[in-house]
Short mmCIF file of C-alpha atoms and ligand atoms in Angstrom, two decimals:
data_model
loop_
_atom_site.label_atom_id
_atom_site.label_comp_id
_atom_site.label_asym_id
_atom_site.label_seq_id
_atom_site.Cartn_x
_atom_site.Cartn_y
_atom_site.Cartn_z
CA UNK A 1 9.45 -0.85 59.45
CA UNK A 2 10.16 1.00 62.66
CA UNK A 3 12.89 -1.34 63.91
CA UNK A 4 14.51 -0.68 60.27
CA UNK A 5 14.18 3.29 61.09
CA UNK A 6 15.77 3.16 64.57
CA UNK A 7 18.67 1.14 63.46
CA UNK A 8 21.51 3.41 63.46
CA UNK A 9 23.86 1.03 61.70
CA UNK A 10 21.91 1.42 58.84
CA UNK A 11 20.75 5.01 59.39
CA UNK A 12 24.46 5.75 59.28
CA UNK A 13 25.41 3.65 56.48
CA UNK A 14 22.54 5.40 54.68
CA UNK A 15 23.81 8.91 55.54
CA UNK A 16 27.82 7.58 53.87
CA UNK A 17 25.12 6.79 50.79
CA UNK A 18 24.13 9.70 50.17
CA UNK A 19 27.19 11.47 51.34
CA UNK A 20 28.64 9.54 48.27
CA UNK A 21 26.30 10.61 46.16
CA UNK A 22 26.76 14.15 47.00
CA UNK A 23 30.21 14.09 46.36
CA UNK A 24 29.86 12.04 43.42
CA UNK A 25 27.31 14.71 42.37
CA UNK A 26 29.89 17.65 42.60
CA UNK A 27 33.06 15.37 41.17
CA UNK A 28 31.35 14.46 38.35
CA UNK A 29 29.45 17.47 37.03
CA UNK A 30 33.02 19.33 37.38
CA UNK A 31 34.83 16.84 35.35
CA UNK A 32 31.72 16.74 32.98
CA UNK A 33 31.71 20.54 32.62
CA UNK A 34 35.35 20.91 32.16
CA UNK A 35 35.10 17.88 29.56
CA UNK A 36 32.22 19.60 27.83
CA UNK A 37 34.36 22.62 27.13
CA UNK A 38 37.50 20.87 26.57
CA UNK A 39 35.99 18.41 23.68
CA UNK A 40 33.86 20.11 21.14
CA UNK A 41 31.61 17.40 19.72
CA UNK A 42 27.88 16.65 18.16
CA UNK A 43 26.83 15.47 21.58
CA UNK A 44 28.36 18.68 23.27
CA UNK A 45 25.76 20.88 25.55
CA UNK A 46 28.14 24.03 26.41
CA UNK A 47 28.62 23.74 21.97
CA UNK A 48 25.30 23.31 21.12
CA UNK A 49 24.22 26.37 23.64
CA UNK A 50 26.62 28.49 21.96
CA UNK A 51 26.56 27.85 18.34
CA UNK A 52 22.58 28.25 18.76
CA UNK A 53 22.88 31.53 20.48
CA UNK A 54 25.10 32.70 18.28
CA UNK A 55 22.70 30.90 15.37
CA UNK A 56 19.63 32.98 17.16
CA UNK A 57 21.21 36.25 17.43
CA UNK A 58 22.75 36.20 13.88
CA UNK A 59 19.10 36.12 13.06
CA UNK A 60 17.91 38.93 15.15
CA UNK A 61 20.49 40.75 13.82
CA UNK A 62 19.68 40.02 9.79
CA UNK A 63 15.87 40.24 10.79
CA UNK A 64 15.02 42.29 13.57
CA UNK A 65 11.93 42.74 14.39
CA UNK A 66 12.05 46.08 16.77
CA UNK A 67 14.58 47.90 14.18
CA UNK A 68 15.89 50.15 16.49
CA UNK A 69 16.62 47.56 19.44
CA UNK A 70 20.30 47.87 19.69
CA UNK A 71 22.30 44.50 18.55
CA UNK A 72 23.75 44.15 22.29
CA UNK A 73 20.26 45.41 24.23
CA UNK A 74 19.52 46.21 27.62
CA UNK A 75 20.44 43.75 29.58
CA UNK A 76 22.19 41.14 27.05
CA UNK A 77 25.35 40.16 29.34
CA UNK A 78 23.55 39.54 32.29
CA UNK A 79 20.96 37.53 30.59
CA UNK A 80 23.83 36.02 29.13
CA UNK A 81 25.37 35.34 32.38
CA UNK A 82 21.41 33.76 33.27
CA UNK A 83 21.45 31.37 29.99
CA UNK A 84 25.55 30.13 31.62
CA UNK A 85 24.56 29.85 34.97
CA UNK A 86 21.08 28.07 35.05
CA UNK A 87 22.16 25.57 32.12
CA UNK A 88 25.76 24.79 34.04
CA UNK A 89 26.85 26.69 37.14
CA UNK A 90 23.59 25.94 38.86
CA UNK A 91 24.07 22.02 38.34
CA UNK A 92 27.72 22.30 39.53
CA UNK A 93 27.03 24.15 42.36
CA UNK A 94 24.27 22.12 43.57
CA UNK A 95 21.48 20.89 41.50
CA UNK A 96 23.16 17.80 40.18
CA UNK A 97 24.19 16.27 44.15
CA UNK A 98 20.69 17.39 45.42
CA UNK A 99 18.77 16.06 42.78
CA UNK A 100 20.65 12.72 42.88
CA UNK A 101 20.09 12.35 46.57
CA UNK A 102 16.38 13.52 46.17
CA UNK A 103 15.92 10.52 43.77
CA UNK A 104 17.65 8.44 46.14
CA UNK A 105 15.85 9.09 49.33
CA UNK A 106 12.49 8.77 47.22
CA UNK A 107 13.22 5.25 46.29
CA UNK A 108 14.74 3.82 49.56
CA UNK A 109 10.96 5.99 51.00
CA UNK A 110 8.74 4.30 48.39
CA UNK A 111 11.07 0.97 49.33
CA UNK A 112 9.98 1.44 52.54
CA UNK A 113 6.10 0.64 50.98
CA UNK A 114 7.32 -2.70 49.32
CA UNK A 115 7.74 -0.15 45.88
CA UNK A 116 10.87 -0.73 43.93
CA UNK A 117 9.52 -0.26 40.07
CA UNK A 118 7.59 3.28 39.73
CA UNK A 119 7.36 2.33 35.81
CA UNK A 120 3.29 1.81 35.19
CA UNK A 121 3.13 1.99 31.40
CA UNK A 122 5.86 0.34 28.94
CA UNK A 123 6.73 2.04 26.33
CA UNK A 124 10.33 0.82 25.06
CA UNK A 125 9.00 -1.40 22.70
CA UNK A 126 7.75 1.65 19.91
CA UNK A 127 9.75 3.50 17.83
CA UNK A 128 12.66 5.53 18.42
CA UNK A 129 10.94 8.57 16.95
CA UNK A 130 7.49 7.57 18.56
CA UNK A 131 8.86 7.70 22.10
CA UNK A 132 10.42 11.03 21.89
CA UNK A 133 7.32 12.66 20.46
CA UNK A 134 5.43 11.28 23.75
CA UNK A 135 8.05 12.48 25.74
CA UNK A 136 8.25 16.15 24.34
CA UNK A 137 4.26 16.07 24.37
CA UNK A 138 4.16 14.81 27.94
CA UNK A 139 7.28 16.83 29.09
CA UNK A 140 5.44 20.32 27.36
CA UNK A 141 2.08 19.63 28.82
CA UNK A 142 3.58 19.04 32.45
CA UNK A 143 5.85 22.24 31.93
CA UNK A 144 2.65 24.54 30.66
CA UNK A 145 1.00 23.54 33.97
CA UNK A 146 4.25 24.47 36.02
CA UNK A 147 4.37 27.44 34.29
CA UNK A 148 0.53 28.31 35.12
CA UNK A 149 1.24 27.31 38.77
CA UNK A 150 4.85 29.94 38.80
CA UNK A 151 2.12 32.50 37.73
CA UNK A 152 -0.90 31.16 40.48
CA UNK A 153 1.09 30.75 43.23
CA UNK A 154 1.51 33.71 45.31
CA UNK A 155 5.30 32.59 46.44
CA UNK A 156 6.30 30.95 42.99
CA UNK A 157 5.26 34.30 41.63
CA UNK A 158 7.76 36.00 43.88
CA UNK A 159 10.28 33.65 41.95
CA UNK A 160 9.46 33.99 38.40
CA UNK A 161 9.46 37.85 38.36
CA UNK A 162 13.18 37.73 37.74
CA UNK A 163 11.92 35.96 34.30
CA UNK A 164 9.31 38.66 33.10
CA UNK A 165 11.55 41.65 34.23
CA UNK A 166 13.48 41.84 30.91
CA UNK A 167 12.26 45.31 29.29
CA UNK A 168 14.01 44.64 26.22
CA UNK A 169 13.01 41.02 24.80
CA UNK A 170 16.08 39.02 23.06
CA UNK A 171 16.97 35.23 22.69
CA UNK A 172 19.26 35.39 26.10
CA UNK A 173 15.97 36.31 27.85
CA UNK A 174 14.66 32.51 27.12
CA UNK A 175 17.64 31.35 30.02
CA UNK A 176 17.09 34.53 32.77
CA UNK A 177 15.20 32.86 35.29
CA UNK A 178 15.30 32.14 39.14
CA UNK A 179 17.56 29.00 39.57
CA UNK A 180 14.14 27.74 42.10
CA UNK A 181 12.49 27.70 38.98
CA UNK A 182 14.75 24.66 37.49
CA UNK A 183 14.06 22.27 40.90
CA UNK A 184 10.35 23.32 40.57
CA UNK A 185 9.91 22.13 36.78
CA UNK A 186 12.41 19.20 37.27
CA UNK A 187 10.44 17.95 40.90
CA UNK A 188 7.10 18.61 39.17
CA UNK A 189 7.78 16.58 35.84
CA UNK A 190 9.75 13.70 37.56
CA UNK A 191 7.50 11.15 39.03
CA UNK A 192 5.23 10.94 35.58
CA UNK A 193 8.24 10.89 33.33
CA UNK A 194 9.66 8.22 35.98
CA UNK A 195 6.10 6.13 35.76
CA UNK A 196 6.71 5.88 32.27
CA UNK A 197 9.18 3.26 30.72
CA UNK A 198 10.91 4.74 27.73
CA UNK A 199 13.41 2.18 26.00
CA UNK A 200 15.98 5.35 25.40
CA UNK A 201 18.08 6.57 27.94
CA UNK A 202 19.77 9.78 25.78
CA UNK A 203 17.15 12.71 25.60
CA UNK A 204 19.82 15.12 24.11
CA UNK A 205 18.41 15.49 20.94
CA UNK A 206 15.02 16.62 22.92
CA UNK A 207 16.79 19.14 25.23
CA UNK A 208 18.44 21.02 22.14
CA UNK A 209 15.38 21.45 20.18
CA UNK A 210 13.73 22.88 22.79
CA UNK A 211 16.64 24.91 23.61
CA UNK A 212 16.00 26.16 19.98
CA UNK A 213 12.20 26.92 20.12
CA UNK A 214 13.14 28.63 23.52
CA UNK A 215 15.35 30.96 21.82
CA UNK A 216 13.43 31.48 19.27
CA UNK A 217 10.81 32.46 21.22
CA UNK A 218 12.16 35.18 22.80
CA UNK A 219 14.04 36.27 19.69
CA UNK A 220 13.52 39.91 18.15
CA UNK A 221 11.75 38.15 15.03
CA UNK A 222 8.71 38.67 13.51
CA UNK A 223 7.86 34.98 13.54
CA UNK A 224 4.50 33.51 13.71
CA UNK A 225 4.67 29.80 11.41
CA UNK A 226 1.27 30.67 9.74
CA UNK A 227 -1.45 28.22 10.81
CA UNK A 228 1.71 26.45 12.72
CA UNK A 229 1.06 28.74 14.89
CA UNK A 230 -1.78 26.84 16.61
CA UNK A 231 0.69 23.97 17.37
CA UNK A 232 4.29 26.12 17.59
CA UNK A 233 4.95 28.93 20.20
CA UNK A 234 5.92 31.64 18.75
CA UNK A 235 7.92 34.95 19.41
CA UNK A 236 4.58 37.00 18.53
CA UNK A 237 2.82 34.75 20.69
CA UNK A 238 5.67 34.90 23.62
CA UNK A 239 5.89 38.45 23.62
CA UNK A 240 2.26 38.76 24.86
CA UNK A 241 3.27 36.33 27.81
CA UNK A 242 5.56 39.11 28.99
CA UNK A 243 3.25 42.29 28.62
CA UNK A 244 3.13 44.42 31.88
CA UNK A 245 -0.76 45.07 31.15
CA UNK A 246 -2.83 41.95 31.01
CA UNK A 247 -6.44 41.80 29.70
CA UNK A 248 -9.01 42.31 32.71
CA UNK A 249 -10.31 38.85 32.09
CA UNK A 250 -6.90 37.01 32.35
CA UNK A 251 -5.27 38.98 35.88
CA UNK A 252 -2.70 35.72 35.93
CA UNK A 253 -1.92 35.90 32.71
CA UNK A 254 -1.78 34.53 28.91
CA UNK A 255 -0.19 32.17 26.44
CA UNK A 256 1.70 30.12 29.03
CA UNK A 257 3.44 27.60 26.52
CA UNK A 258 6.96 26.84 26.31
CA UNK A 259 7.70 24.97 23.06
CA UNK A 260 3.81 23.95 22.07
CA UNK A 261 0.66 27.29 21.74
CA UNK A 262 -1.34 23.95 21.79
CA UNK A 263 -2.20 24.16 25.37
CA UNK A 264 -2.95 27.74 25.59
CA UNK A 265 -5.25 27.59 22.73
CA UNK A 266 -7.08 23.75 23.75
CA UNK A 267 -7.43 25.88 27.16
CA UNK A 268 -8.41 29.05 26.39
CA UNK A 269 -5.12 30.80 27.46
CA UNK A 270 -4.16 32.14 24.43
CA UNK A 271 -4.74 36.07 23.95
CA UNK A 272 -2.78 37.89 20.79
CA UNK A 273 -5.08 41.15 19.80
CA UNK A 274 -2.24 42.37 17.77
CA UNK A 275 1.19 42.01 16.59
CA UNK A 276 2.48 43.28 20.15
CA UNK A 277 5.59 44.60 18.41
CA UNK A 278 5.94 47.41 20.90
CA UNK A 279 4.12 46.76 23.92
CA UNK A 280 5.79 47.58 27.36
CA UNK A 281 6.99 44.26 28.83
CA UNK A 282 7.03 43.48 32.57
CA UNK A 283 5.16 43.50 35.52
CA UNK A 284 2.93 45.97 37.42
CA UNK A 285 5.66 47.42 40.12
CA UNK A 286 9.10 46.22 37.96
CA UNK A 287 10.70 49.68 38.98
CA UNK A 288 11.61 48.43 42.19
CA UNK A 289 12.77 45.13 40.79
CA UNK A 290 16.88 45.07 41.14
CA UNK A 291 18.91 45.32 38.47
CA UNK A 292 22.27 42.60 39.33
CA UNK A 293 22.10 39.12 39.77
CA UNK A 294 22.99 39.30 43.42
CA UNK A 295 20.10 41.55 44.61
CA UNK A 296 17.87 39.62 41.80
CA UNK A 297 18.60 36.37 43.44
CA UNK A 298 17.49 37.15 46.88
CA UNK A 299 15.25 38.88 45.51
CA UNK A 300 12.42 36.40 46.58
CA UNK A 301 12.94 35.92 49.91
CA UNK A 302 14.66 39.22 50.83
CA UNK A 303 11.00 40.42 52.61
CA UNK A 304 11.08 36.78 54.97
CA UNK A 305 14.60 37.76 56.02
CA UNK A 306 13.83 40.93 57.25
CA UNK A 307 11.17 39.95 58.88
CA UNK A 308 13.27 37.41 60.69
CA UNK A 309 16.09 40.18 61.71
ZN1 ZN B 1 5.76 33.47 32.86
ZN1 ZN B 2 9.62 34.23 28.45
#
């Protein structure tokens, strides 16, 4: 094993690997993205995004919970901006080449341990509909735990502020969030999803829907699904998850689900007293929280860098 590390033949040809797959990484998600706008279809992400914003806000706008919240509310564009960026710009910029060569360099390291197959459990042999309903259940459960940890963690906090700084809750608010927050829910959900052998390859149908219950979520709607609400996050339900005053007994905070209240109220998370129609949203100290993307973005790490000048 050591003589294969201090080769630097193969060191190098390692490095043009993933040099490849960098490039590769960028290419490819620019010719994707530019595809995806340039040929509307049923299997279309930038389409779908739209046509369920536009879906959601219509909604909103027949329905509105808040009456008085104004059609385009505080904030809309740049959450808009958000919802473009974190589901597209982020993954051209970056996310698609890193993640690639993260992938990479954790197979050629668990190679290095005589591991080549992380699959433990088979599952390719159930039906269709059977394997996406344990991959949404799995996927949800792994994603309320991130969530819990973004709100635990002292420096993850510092990151998913930008998400519970919207005063004004609308469906753009689902997509404003740190772009961190994507490589922490993707890194986090990747080696169980990756022990787990599904027989489809094409989770599209998955991603949409919970695009949709996302949106939904943080629609202006009065929306609760009746007893569905035990199983369905809801906006009622969300809206508590972004209150600036939490109950004494929860100091972390409450209903942590993204598409499924299951988990919150299996482990005692959930917490709606009343309709929360008009509560003040936010977090203890938001007024010094900036207000563009820019100063938003930094936000996090702004108080490391100064220390460091
Ligand atoms: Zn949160
Ligand atoms: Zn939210």
């Amino acid at each position: 094993m050591l003589a294969f590390l201090n080769n630097t033949d193969l060191n190098s040809h390692n490095m043009e690997k993933y040099m490849t797959i960098i490039r590769d990484g960028f290419t490819g998600y620019w010719n994707y993205l530019l595809s995806e706008i340039t040929h509307p279809s049923l299997h279309n992400y930038f389409y779908w995004l739209l046509a369920l914003s536009l879906l959601v806000w219509s909604l909103e706008l027949l329905l509105p919970w808040r009456k008085n919240q104004k059609a385009i509310r505080k904030d809309f564009w740049l959450d808009g901006f958000y919802m473009f960026f974190n589901f597209f710009l982020f993954s051209l910029i970056g996310f698609n080449a890193l993640s690639n060569v993260c992938v990479e360099l954790f197979s050629d390291f668990l190679a290095l341990f005589g591991i080549t197959n992380l699959v433990a459990i088979q599952i390719q042999s159930w039906p269709v509909w059977a394997q996406f309903l344990t991959m949404f259940l799995i996927a949800d459960f792994i994603q309320w735990n991130t969530h819990r940890l973004l709100h635990r963690v002292p420096w993850l906090w510092e990151f998913h502020k930008l998400h519970h700084s919207v005063k004004e809750m609308g469906f753009a608010a689902h997509l404003r969030y740190h772009w961190m927050e994507s490589i922490v829910y993707k890194s986090l959900q990747y080696l169980p999803l990756a022990m787990i052998g599904f027989g489809i390859q094409d989770f599209f149908v998955i991603h949409i829907l919970t695009v949709f219950i996302g949106h939904i979520n943080h629609a202006n709607l009065n929306w609760t699904y009746g007893p569905l609400k035990y199983l369905l996050n809801n906006p009622q339900m969300h809206i508590w998850h972004h209150a600036k005053e939490l109950p004494a007994s929860r100091p972390y905070g409450v209903n942590f689900g993204i598409s499924l209240s299951l988990w919150d109220y299996l482990f005692g998370t959930a917490y709606m007293p009343h309709s929360g129609r008009d509560i003040e949203l936010g977090f203890p100290g938001d007024e010094e929280f900036p207000e563009d993307f820019g100063h938003q973005v930094v936000y996090p790490v702004k108080g490391k860098l100064k220390i460091m000048n």
